[in-house]
PDB file of C-alpha atoms and ligand atoms in Angstrom:
ATOM      1  CA  MET G 665      -0.131   0.059  -0.211  1.00  0.00           C
ATOM      2  CA  SER G 666       2.148   2.692  -1.159  1.00  0.00           C
ATOM      3  CA  ASP G 667      -0.579   5.392  -0.127  1.00  0.00           C
ATOM      4  CA  TRP G 668      -0.206   4.349   3.064  1.00  0.00           C
ATOM      5  CA  PRO G 669       0.586   7.457   5.558  1.00  0.00           C
ATOM      6  CA  ARG G 670       2.936   7.167   8.379  1.00  0.00           C
ATOM      7  CA  LEU G 671       0.343   7.553  11.122  1.00  0.00           C
ATOM      8  CA  PRO G 672       1.393   7.776  14.764  1.00  0.00           C
ATOM      9  CA  LEU G 673      -0.437   5.163  17.551  1.00  0.00           C
ATOM     10  CA  GLU G 674      -4.044   6.162  18.237  1.00  0.00           C
ATOM     11  CA  ASP G 675      -3.485   5.715  21.916  1.00  0.00           C
ATOM     12  CA  THR G 676      -1.032   7.520  23.703  1.00  0.00           C
ATOM     13  CA  PHE G 677       0.448   6.137  27.206  1.00  0.00           C
ATOM     14  CA  GLY G 678      -2.329   8.384  28.753  1.00  0.00           C
ATOM     15  CA  ASP G 679      -5.192   7.028  26.608  1.00  0.00           C
ATOM     16  CA  VAL G 680      -3.854   3.447  27.581  1.00  0.00           C
ATOM     17  CA  LEU G 681      -3.902   4.066  31.262  1.00  0.00           C
ATOM     18  CA  ARG G 682      -7.356   6.005  31.398  1.00  0.00           C
ATOM     19  CA  LYS G 683      -9.276   3.175  29.333  1.00  0.00           C
ATOM     20  CA  ALA G 684      -7.689   0.216  31.623  1.00  0.00           C
ATOM     21  CA  MET G 685      -8.378   2.540  34.919  1.00  0.00           C
ATOM     22  CA  ARG G 686     -12.182   3.053  33.666  1.00  0.00           C
ATOM     23  CA  GLY G 687     -12.150  -0.728  32.671  1.00  0.00           C
ATOM     24  CA  VAL G 688     -11.439  -1.821  36.109  1.00  0.00           C
ATOM     25  CA  GLY G 689     -13.028   0.648  37.923  1.00  0.00           C
ATOM     26  CA  SER G 690     -10.131   2.516  39.252  1.00  0.00           C
ATOM     27  CA  ASP G 691      -9.102   5.979  40.016  1.00  0.00           C
ATOM     28  CA  ALA G 692      -5.623   7.988  40.339  1.00  0.00           C
ATOM     29  CA  GLN G 693      -6.354   7.876  44.034  1.00  0.00           C
ATOM     30  CA  MET G 694      -7.087   4.036  44.249  1.00  0.00           C
ATOM     31  CA  LEU G 695      -3.826   3.507  41.707  1.00  0.00           C
ATOM     32  CA  ALA G 696      -1.804   5.758  44.107  1.00  0.00           C
ATOM     33  CA  ALA G 697      -2.800   3.777  47.255  1.00  0.00           C
ATOM     34  CA  GLN G 698      -1.990   0.331  45.610  1.00  0.00           C
ATOM     35  CA  THR G 699       1.468   1.277  43.925  1.00  0.00           C
ATOM     36  CA  GLY G 700       2.775   3.980  46.173  1.00  0.00           C
ATOM     37  CA  ILE G 701       2.732   6.402  43.122  1.00  0.00           C
ATOM     38  CA  ALA G 702       1.803   9.948  43.585  1.00  0.00           C
ATOM     39  CA  ALA G 703      -2.156  10.397  42.703  1.00  0.00           C
ATOM     40  CA  HIS G 704      -1.234  13.783  41.043  1.00  0.00           C
ATOM     41  CA  ALA G 705       1.411  12.138  38.654  1.00  0.00           C
ATOM     42  CA  ILE G 706      -1.048   9.305  37.808  1.00  0.00           C
ATOM     43  CA  ALA G 707      -3.768  12.064  36.920  1.00  0.00           C
ATOM     44  CA  ARG G 708      -1.224  13.939  35.144  1.00  0.00           C
ATOM     45  CA  TRP G 709       0.095  11.344  32.872  1.00  0.00           C
ATOM     46  CA  CYS G 710      -3.757  10.481  32.099  1.00  0.00           C
ATOM     47  CA  GLY G 711      -3.773  13.741  30.417  1.00  0.00           C
ATOM     48  CA  ASP G 712      -0.659  12.952  28.434  1.00  0.00           C
ATOM     49  CA  ASP G 713       1.196  15.502  31.097  1.00  0.00           C
ATOM     50  CA  GLY G 714       4.512  13.676  31.008  1.00  0.00           C
ATOM     51  CA  VAL G 715       4.888   9.905  31.069  1.00  0.00           C
ATOM     52  CA  ALA G 716       5.616   7.279  33.665  1.00  0.00           C
ATOM     53  CA  THR G 717       9.087   5.538  33.811  1.00  0.00           C
ATOM     54  CA  ARG G 718       9.280   1.594  32.654  1.00  0.00           C
ATOM     55  CA  ASP G 719       9.256   0.959  36.535  1.00  0.00           C
ATOM     56  CA  GLU G 720       6.380   3.012  37.434  1.00  0.00           C
ATOM     57  CA  ALA G 721       4.675   1.835  34.192  1.00  0.00           C
ATOM     58  CA  ARG G 722       5.279  -1.814  35.500  1.00  0.00           C
ATOM     59  CA  ALA G 723       3.578  -1.171  38.813  1.00  0.00           C
ATOM     60  CA  LEU G 724       0.341   0.494  37.129  1.00  0.00           C
ATOM     61  CA  ALA G 725       0.009  -2.254  35.167  1.00  0.00           C
ATOM     62  CA  ARG G 726      -0.044  -5.130  37.807  1.00  0.00           C
ATOM     63  CA  VAL G 727      -3.088  -3.589  39.371  1.00  0.00           C
ATOM     64  CA  LEU G 728      -4.703  -2.710  35.960  1.00  0.00           C
ATOM     65  CA  ARG G 729      -4.745  -6.140  34.601  1.00  0.00           C
ATOM     66  CA  LEU G 730      -2.090  -4.924  31.766  1.00  0.00           C
ATOM     67  CA  ASP G 731       1.108  -6.668  30.693  1.00  0.00           C
ATOM     68  CA  PRO G 732       3.860  -4.963  32.835  1.00  0.00           C
ATOM     69  CA  GLU G 733       6.705  -4.937  29.950  1.00  0.00           C
ATOM     70  CA  ARG G 734       4.112  -4.050  27.460  1.00  0.00           C
ATOM     71  CA  LEU G 735       2.938  -1.114  29.246  1.00  0.00           C
ATOM     72  CA  ALA G 736       6.634  -0.169  30.009  1.00  0.00           C
ATOM     73  CA  ASP G 737       7.271  -0.509  26.074  1.00  0.00           C
ATOM     74  CA  ARG G 738       4.310   2.017  25.768  1.00  0.00           C
ATOM     75  CA  ALA G 739       5.807   4.246  28.204  1.00  0.00           C
ATOM     76  CA  SER G 740       9.320   4.636  26.791  1.00  0.00           C
ATOM     77  CA  ASP G 741       7.654   4.707  23.182  1.00  0.00           C
ATOM     78  CA  ALA G 742       9.628   1.688  22.202  1.00  0.00           C
ATOM     79  CA  TRP G 743       7.014  -0.006  20.313  1.00  0.00           C
ATOM     80  CA  TYR G 744       5.559   0.462  16.408  1.00  0.00           C
ATOM     81  CA  PRO G 745       4.184  -1.635  14.510  1.00  0.00           C
ATOM     82  CA  THR G 746       6.113  -3.094  11.484  1.00  0.00           C
ATOM     83  CA  ILE G 747       3.424  -1.988   8.861  1.00  0.00           C
ATOM     84  CA  PRO G 748       2.183  -5.062   6.732  1.00  0.00           C
ATOM     85  CA  HIS G 749       1.295  -5.017   2.948  1.00  0.00           C
ATOM     86  CA  ALA G 750      -1.928  -5.890   2.164  1.00  0.00           C
ATOM     87  CA  GLU G 751      -2.643  -6.989  -1.378  1.00  0.00           C
ATOM     88  CA  ASP G 752      -6.144  -5.105  -2.772  1.00  0.00           C
ATOM     89  CA  VAL G 753      -6.394  -2.938  -0.119  1.00  0.00           C
ATOM     90  CA  ARG G 754      -6.626   0.722  -0.467  1.00  0.00           C
ATOM     91  CA  HIS G 755      -6.808   3.283   2.494  1.00  0.00           C
ATOM     92  CA  HIS G 756      -8.291   6.721   2.464  1.00  0.00           C
ATOM     93  CA  PRO G 757      -8.714   9.496   5.432  1.00  0.00           C
ATOM     94  CA  HIS G 758     -12.423  10.454   6.033  1.00  0.00           C
ATOM     95  CA  ASP G 759     -11.549  14.080   6.494  1.00  0.00           C
ATOM     96  CA  PRO G 760     -12.521  15.837   8.511  1.00  0.00           C
ATOM     97  CA  HIS G 761     -12.779  13.184  10.947  1.00  0.00           C
ATOM     98  CA  PRO G 762      -9.399  11.549  12.238  1.00  0.00           C
ATOM     99  CA  SER G 763     -10.954   7.974  11.176  1.00  0.00           C
ATOM    100  CA  ASN G 764      -9.446   5.529   8.460  1.00  0.00           C
ATOM    101  CA  GLY G 765     -11.466   4.443   5.538  1.00  0.00           C
ATOM    102  CA  TYR G 766     -10.629   1.330   3.404  1.00  0.00           C
ATOM    103  CA  VAL G 767     -11.787   0.200  -0.067  1.00  0.00           C
ATOM    104  CA  PHE G 768     -10.819  -3.336  -0.879  1.00  0.00           C
ATOM    105  CA  PHE G 769     -11.370  -5.196  -4.107  1.00  0.00           C
ATOM    106  CA  LEU G 770     -10.719  -8.059  -6.755  1.00  0.00           C
ATOM    107  CA  GLU G 771      -9.972  -8.266 -10.351  1.00  0.00           C
ATOM    108  CA  GLY G 772      -8.483  -4.523 -10.341  1.00  0.00           C
ATOM    109  CA  GLY G 773     -11.545  -3.240  -8.526  1.00  0.00           C
ATOM    110  CA  LYS G 774     -14.356  -4.404 -10.528  1.00  0.00           C
ATOM    111  CA  ARG G 775     -15.372  -6.010  -7.778  1.00  0.00           C
ATOM    112  CA  ALA G 776     -15.280  -3.697  -4.589  1.00  0.00           C
ATOM    113  CA  ALA G 777     -16.344  -3.038  -1.052  1.00  0.00           C
ATOM    114  CA  LEU G 778     -16.202   0.236   1.029  1.00  0.00           C
ATOM    115  CA  VAL G 779     -15.493  -0.105   4.610  1.00  0.00           C
ATOM    116  CA  ASP G 780     -17.086   2.669   6.551  1.00  0.00           C
ATOM    117  CA  PRO G 781     -18.486   5.609   4.636  1.00  0.00           C
ATOM    118  CA  ALA G 782     -17.450   8.441   6.506  1.00  0.00           C
ATOM    119  CA  GLY G 783     -16.565  12.000   6.128  1.00  0.00           C
ATOM    120  CA  VAL G 784     -17.268  14.438   3.356  1.00  0.00           C
ATOM    121  CA  PRO G 785     -19.183  12.388   0.913  1.00  0.00           C
ATOM    122  CA  GLU G 786     -18.117  13.913  -2.163  1.00  0.00           C
ATOM    123  CA  HIS G 787     -14.382  12.967  -1.733  1.00  0.00           C
ATOM    124  CA  LEU G 788     -15.574   9.370  -1.147  1.00  0.00           C
ATOM    125  CA  VAL G 789     -17.824   9.409  -4.289  1.00  0.00           C
ATOM    126  CA  ARG G 790     -14.856  10.989  -6.252  1.00  0.00           C
ATOM    127  CA  MET G 791     -12.236   8.551  -4.925  1.00  0.00           C
ATOM    128  CA  LEU G 792     -14.714   5.240  -5.734  1.00  0.00           C
ATOM    129  CA  HIS G 793     -15.287   6.912  -9.277  1.00  0.00           C
ATOM    130  CA  GLU G 794     -11.934   7.997 -10.409  1.00  0.00           C
ATOM    131  CA  GLY G 795     -10.778   4.318  -9.081  1.00  0.00           C
ATOM    132  CA  ALA G 796     -13.935   2.803 -11.370  1.00  0.00           C
ATOM    133  CA  TYR G 797     -14.625   0.740  -8.282  1.00  0.00           C
ATOM    134  CA  GLY G 798     -17.663  -1.603  -8.819  1.00  0.00           C
ATOM    135  CA  LEU G 799     -18.936  -0.977  -5.375  1.00  0.00           C
ATOM    136  CA  GLU G 800     -20.967  -4.136  -4.373  1.00  0.00           C
ATOM    137  CA  TYR G 801     -20.630  -3.743  -0.649  1.00  0.00           C
ATOM    138  CA  ILE G 802     -20.880  -0.647   1.978  1.00  0.00           C
ATOM    139  CA  LEU G 803     -19.605  -2.186   5.131  1.00  0.00           C
ATOM    140  CA  ILE G 804     -20.335  -0.675   8.374  1.00  0.00           C
ATOM    141  CA  THR G 805     -17.978  -1.335  11.401  1.00  0.00           C
ATOM    142  CA  HIS G 806     -19.912   0.486  14.219  1.00  0.00           C
ATOM    143  CA  LYS G 807     -22.640   3.271  14.754  1.00  0.00           C
ATOM    144  CA  HIS G 808     -20.397   6.149  15.518  1.00  0.00           C
ATOM    145  CA  ALA G 809     -20.529   9.117  13.241  1.00  0.00           C
ATOM    146  CA  ASP G 810     -16.933   9.161  12.164  1.00  0.00           C
ATOM    147  CA  HIS G 811     -17.526   5.753  10.551  1.00  0.00           C
ATOM    148  CA  CYS G 812     -20.850   5.781   8.960  1.00  0.00           C
ATOM    149  CA  ASP G 813     -22.290   9.827   8.769  1.00  0.00           C
ATOM    150  CA  ALA G 814     -21.664   9.439   4.662  1.00  0.00           C
ATOM    151  CA  THR G 815     -23.877   6.504   4.472  1.00  0.00           C
ATOM    152  CA  THR G 816     -26.912   8.403   2.647  1.00  0.00           C
ATOM    153  CA  GLU G 817     -24.798   9.839  -0.140  1.00  0.00           C
ATOM    154  CA  VAL G 818     -22.390   7.233  -0.819  1.00  0.00           C
ATOM    155  CA  ALA G 819     -25.606   4.652  -0.867  1.00  0.00           C
ATOM    156  CA  ALA G 820     -27.290   7.235  -3.144  1.00  0.00           C
ATOM    157  CA  ALA G 821     -24.040   7.321  -5.792  1.00  0.00           C
ATOM    158  CA  PHE G 822     -24.299   3.475  -5.628  1.00  0.00           C
ATOM    159  CA  PRO G 823     -27.547   2.224  -5.332  1.00  0.00           C
ATOM    160  CA  ASP G 824     -26.629  -1.504  -6.405  1.00  0.00           C
ATOM    161  CA  ALA G 825     -24.180  -1.830  -3.123  1.00  0.00           C
ATOM    162  CA  LYS G 826     -25.464  -3.373  -0.299  1.00  0.00           C
ATOM    163  CA  ILE G 827     -25.226  -2.099   3.005  1.00  0.00           C
ATOM    164  CA  VAL G 828     -23.802  -4.210   5.696  1.00  0.00           C
ATOM    165  CA  MET G 829     -24.036  -3.653   9.312  1.00  0.00           C
ATOM    166  CA  HIS G 830     -24.717  -5.282  12.740  1.00  0.00           C
ATOM    167  CA  GLU G 831     -28.459  -5.073  14.053  1.00  0.00           C
ATOM    168  CA  LEU G 832     -27.656  -3.215  17.305  1.00  0.00           C
ATOM    169  CA  ASP G 833     -25.894  -0.582  15.721  1.00  0.00           C
ATOM    170  CA  ALA G 834     -27.909  -0.385  12.774  1.00  0.00           C
ATOM    171  CA  HIS G 835     -30.291   2.796  13.849  1.00  0.00           C
ATOM    172  CA  ALA G 836     -27.365   5.096  13.165  1.00  0.00           C
ATOM    173  CA  ILE G 837     -28.372   5.099   9.487  1.00  0.00           C
ATOM    174  CA  GLY G 838     -31.740   6.154   9.972  1.00  0.00           C
ATOM    175  CA  ASN G 839     -33.990   5.371   7.346  1.00  0.00           C
ATOM    176  CA  LEU G 840     -31.542   3.406   5.162  1.00  0.00           C
ATOM    177  CA  ALA G 841     -31.568   0.697   8.485  1.00  0.00           C
ATOM    178  CA  PRO G 842     -34.400  -1.120   7.042  1.00  0.00           C
ATOM    179  CA  SER G 843     -32.576  -1.731   3.825  1.00  0.00           C
ATOM    180  CA  ALA G 844     -28.996  -2.684   5.355  1.00  0.00           C
ATOM    181  CA  LEU G 845     -28.190  -6.440   5.055  1.00  0.00           C
ATOM    182  CA  ARG G 846     -28.184  -7.462   8.873  1.00  0.00           C
ATOM    183  CA  VAL G 847     -25.150 -10.207   9.316  1.00  0.00           C
ATOM    184  CA  ARG G 848     -24.701 -12.488  12.074  1.00  0.00           C
ATOM    185  CA  ASP G 849     -21.170 -13.435  13.869  1.00  0.00           C
ATOM    186  CA  GLY G 850     -19.165 -15.964  11.313  1.00  0.00           C
ATOM    187  CA  GLU G 851     -22.017 -15.138   8.507  1.00  0.00           C
ATOM    188  CA  GLU G 852     -20.118 -14.928   5.154  1.00  0.00           C
ATOM    189  CA  LEU G 853     -21.058 -12.388   2.055  1.00  0.00           C
ATOM    190  CA  PRO G 854     -20.064 -13.701  -1.478  1.00  0.00           C
ATOM    191  CA  PHE G 855     -17.451 -11.752  -3.238  1.00  0.00           C
ATOM    192  CA  GLY G 856     -16.117 -12.926  -6.843  1.00  0.00           C
ATOM    193  CA  ASP G 857     -16.370 -16.698  -7.525  1.00  0.00           C
ATOM    194  CA  ASP G 858     -14.666 -17.767  -4.952  1.00  0.00           C
ATOM    195  CA  VAL G 859     -13.829 -15.103  -2.320  1.00  0.00           C
ATOM    196  CA  ARG G 860     -15.852 -14.674   1.134  1.00  0.00           C
ATOM    197  CA  ILE G 861     -16.412 -11.342   3.176  1.00  0.00           C
ATOM    198  CA  ARG G 862     -16.707 -12.752   6.680  1.00  0.00           C
ATOM    199  CA  MET G 863     -18.312 -10.914   9.671  1.00  0.00           C
ATOM    200  CA  LEU G 864     -17.276 -11.287  13.260  1.00  0.00           C
ATOM    201  CA  HIS G 865     -19.272  -9.731  15.792  1.00  0.00           C
ATOM    202  CA  THR G 866     -16.710  -7.797  18.158  1.00  0.00           C
ATOM    203  CA  PRO G 867     -18.836  -6.024  20.613  1.00  0.00           C
ATOM    204  CA  GLY G 868     -17.380  -4.072  23.501  1.00  0.00           C
ATOM    205  CA  HIS G 869     -16.766  -0.207  21.855  1.00  0.00           C
ATOM    206  CA  THR G 870     -20.521  -0.460  20.735  1.00  0.00           C
ATOM    207  CA  ASP G 871     -23.029  -3.437  21.006  1.00  0.00           C
ATOM    208  CA  GLY G 872     -23.048  -3.902  17.145  1.00  0.00           C
ATOM    209  CA  SER G 873     -19.446  -3.290  16.505  1.00  0.00           C
ATOM    210  CA  SER G 874     -18.536  -5.732  13.447  1.00  0.00           C
ATOM    211  CA  SER G 875     -15.245  -6.591  12.102  1.00  0.00           C
ATOM    212  CA  TYR G 876     -15.022  -8.086   8.414  1.00  0.00           C
ATOM    213  CA  LEU G 877     -12.402 -10.404   7.110  1.00  0.00           C
ATOM    214  CA  PHE G 878     -11.296 -10.270   3.310  1.00  0.00           C
ATOM    215  CA  LYS G 879      -8.693 -12.742   2.508  1.00  0.00           C
ATOM    216  CA  SER G 880      -6.076 -12.398   5.214  1.00  0.00           C
ATOM    217  CA  THR G 881      -7.124  -8.732   6.251  1.00  0.00           C
ATOM    218  CA  LEU G 882      -9.422  -8.056   9.168  1.00  0.00           C
ATOM    219  CA  PHE G 883     -11.049  -4.861   9.417  1.00  0.00           C
ATOM    220  CA  THR G 884     -11.223  -3.845  13.184  1.00  0.00           C
ATOM    221  CA  GLY G 885     -13.198  -0.711  13.331  1.00  0.00           C
ATOM    222  CA  ASP G 886     -12.995   0.648  16.899  1.00  0.00           C
ATOM    223  CA  THR G 887     -12.577  -2.739  18.430  1.00  0.00           C
ATOM    224  CA  LEU G 888      -8.532  -2.987  18.290  1.00  0.00           C
ATOM    225  CA  PHE G 889      -6.200  -0.127  17.502  1.00  0.00           C
ATOM    226  CA  ALA G 890      -2.307  -1.256  17.152  1.00  0.00           C
ATOM    227  CA  GLY G 891      -1.150  -1.164  20.775  1.00  0.00           C
ATOM    228  CA  SER G 892      -4.339  -0.529  21.961  1.00  0.00           C
ATOM    229  CA  VAL G 893      -8.053  -1.373  22.173  1.00  0.00           C
ATOM    230  CA  GLY G 894     -11.221   1.029  21.446  1.00  0.00           C
ATOM    231  CA  GLY G 895     -13.246   2.490  24.327  1.00  0.00           C
ATOM    232  CA  ALA G 896     -15.843   0.517  25.735  1.00  0.00           C
ATOM    233  CA  TYR G 897     -18.945   2.629  25.163  1.00  0.00           C
ATOM    234  CA  GLY G 898     -21.587  -0.031  24.549  1.00  0.00           C
ATOM    235  CA  ASP G 899     -25.207   0.042  25.940  1.00  0.00           C
ATOM    236  CA  VAL G 900     -24.928  -3.551  27.224  1.00  0.00           C
ATOM    237  CA  SER G 901     -21.450  -4.692  26.246  1.00  0.00           C
ATOM    238  CA  THR G 902     -18.804  -4.009  28.526  1.00  0.00           C
ATOM    239  CA  TYR G 903     -14.712  -3.514  28.946  1.00  0.00           C
ATOM    240  CA  ASP G 904     -14.592  -7.161  29.370  1.00  0.00           C
ATOM    241  CA  ASP G 905     -16.530  -7.865  26.360  1.00  0.00           C
ATOM    242  CA  ILE G 906     -14.063  -5.793  24.075  1.00  0.00           C
ATOM    243  CA  LEU G 907     -11.138  -7.724  25.821  1.00  0.00           C
ATOM    244  CA  ASN G 908     -12.903 -11.097  25.132  1.00  0.00           C
ATOM    245  CA  SER G 909     -14.492 -10.171  21.594  1.00  0.00           C
ATOM    246  CA  ILE G 910     -10.576  -9.470  20.459  1.00  0.00           C
ATOM    247  CA  ARG G 911      -9.215 -12.689  22.431  1.00  0.00           C
ATOM    248  CA  ALA G 912     -12.052 -15.030  21.123  1.00  0.00           C
ATOM    249  CA  LYS G 913     -12.572 -13.891  17.666  1.00  0.00           C
ATOM    250  CA  ILE G 914      -9.261 -11.960  16.684  1.00  0.00           C
ATOM    251  CA  PHE G 915      -6.335 -13.633  18.467  1.00  0.00           C
ATOM    252  CA  THR G 916      -7.741 -16.813  17.096  1.00  0.00           C
ATOM    253  CA  LEU G 917      -6.983 -15.870  13.384  1.00  0.00           C
ATOM    254  CA  PRO G 918      -3.739 -16.925  11.841  1.00  0.00           C
ATOM    255  CA  ASP G 919      -0.780 -15.011  13.194  1.00  0.00           C
ATOM    256  CA  GLU G 920       0.098 -13.036   9.605  1.00  0.00           C
ATOM    257  CA  THR G 921      -3.471 -12.012   9.306  1.00  0.00           C
ATOM    258  CA  ILE G 922      -3.159  -8.118   8.805  1.00  0.00           C
ATOM    259  CA  LEU G 923      -5.127  -6.017  11.123  1.00  0.00           C
ATOM    260  CA  MET G 924      -6.609  -2.344   9.290  1.00  0.00           C
ATOM    261  CA  PRO G 925      -8.156  -0.276  12.519  1.00  0.00           C
ATOM    262  CA  GLY G 926     -10.653   2.690  12.583  1.00  0.00           C
ATOM    263  CA  HIS G 927      -7.918   4.778  13.638  1.00  0.00           C
ATOM    264  CA  GLY G 928      -3.888   4.496  13.428  1.00  0.00           C
ATOM    265  CA  PRO G 929      -1.954   2.266  11.795  1.00  0.00           C
ATOM    266  CA  PRO G 930      -2.238  -1.255  10.486  1.00  0.00           C
ATOM    267  CA  SER G 931      -0.753  -4.255  12.369  1.00  0.00           C
ATOM    268  CA  THR G 932      -1.127  -7.713  12.334  1.00  0.00           C
ATOM    269  CA  VAL G 933      -2.424 -10.772  14.972  1.00  0.00           C
ATOM    270  CA  ALA G 934       1.132 -11.729  15.721  1.00  0.00           C
ATOM    271  CA  GLN G 935       2.279  -8.271  16.174  1.00  0.00           C
ATOM    272  CA  GLU G 936      -0.914  -7.164  18.469  1.00  0.00           C
ATOM    273  CA  ARG G 937      -0.555 -10.656  20.481  1.00  0.00           C
ATOM    274  CA  ALA G 938       3.239 -10.324  21.162  1.00  0.00           C
ATOM    275  CA  HIS G 939       2.824  -6.445  22.208  1.00  0.00           C
ATOM    276  CA  ASN G 940      -0.675  -5.283  22.867  1.00  0.00           C
ATOM    277  CA  PRO G 941      -0.631  -4.174  26.757  1.00  0.00           C
ATOM    278  CA  PHE G 942      -4.180  -5.233  27.371  1.00  0.00           C
ATOM    279  CA  PHE G 943      -3.251  -8.927  26.753  1.00  0.00           C
ATOM    280  CA  ASP G 944      -0.566 -11.039  28.010  1.00  0.00           C
ATOM    281  CA  ASP G 945       1.123 -13.973  26.389  1.00  0.00           C
ATOM    282  CA  HIS G 946      -1.861 -16.253  27.901  1.00  0.00           C
ATOM    283  CA  ALA G 947      -4.126 -14.762  25.568  1.00  0.00           C
TER     284      ALA G 947
HETATM  285 FE1  FE2 J1625     -16.177   4.569  17.443  1.00  0.00          FE
END
């Protein structure tokens, strides 16, 4: 993917800390009592004002159910994924949103699928026309506006494309919701003669969060970021659900599976299993 920009990791050390604290129901005072680190220092780090030492990061990780060495690596900025090369996948920014959009395709673009119609609709439609993509699917990972706020316009420009979305999030696309294809966990969509797009229901960031597998590339939406996980904003699904979704549905895919997240750079299953601080070697 020559058009892949060098994106910073989506989550800072402070973001990881805040997500884990919220996830386990802790705060700076509690963490301070458990680790002996000053509460005001922890609060500062949560706001990206300074960062913990490696030893401090290890101490925090032990009480936050994070992996100590991996969190120390995040604190010292010692890890960035090796960017994998994905065949037949094109990245585009969702300007003005900070999210990632993708098109993947077969036969040089004669058959194509858009992942997350968001941002300035004219930009998306122009990109799809210029690439002469035969758009068959509009796949939506979840209900947040920075992932689906251009659905109406893209669907109008490509009326033959099927909108695909989990039913628990489908209300976000308004009056298009009834026409969306509601897919369930593990269901596969035909794509060309011998390819299937598999949907994995990965709740936790939202209740209907979905990841889509095309060949050996998984589009994870905001479920998994390189070196982090999405925030747990489900109505009923929780922080534990997002971690379990990743363990059970994503980390069980082959090591070389490429992960294309909704924000930040891509990664692979092997790299996340080895470096993501929310998991350990037993994940
Ligand atoms: Fe989101």
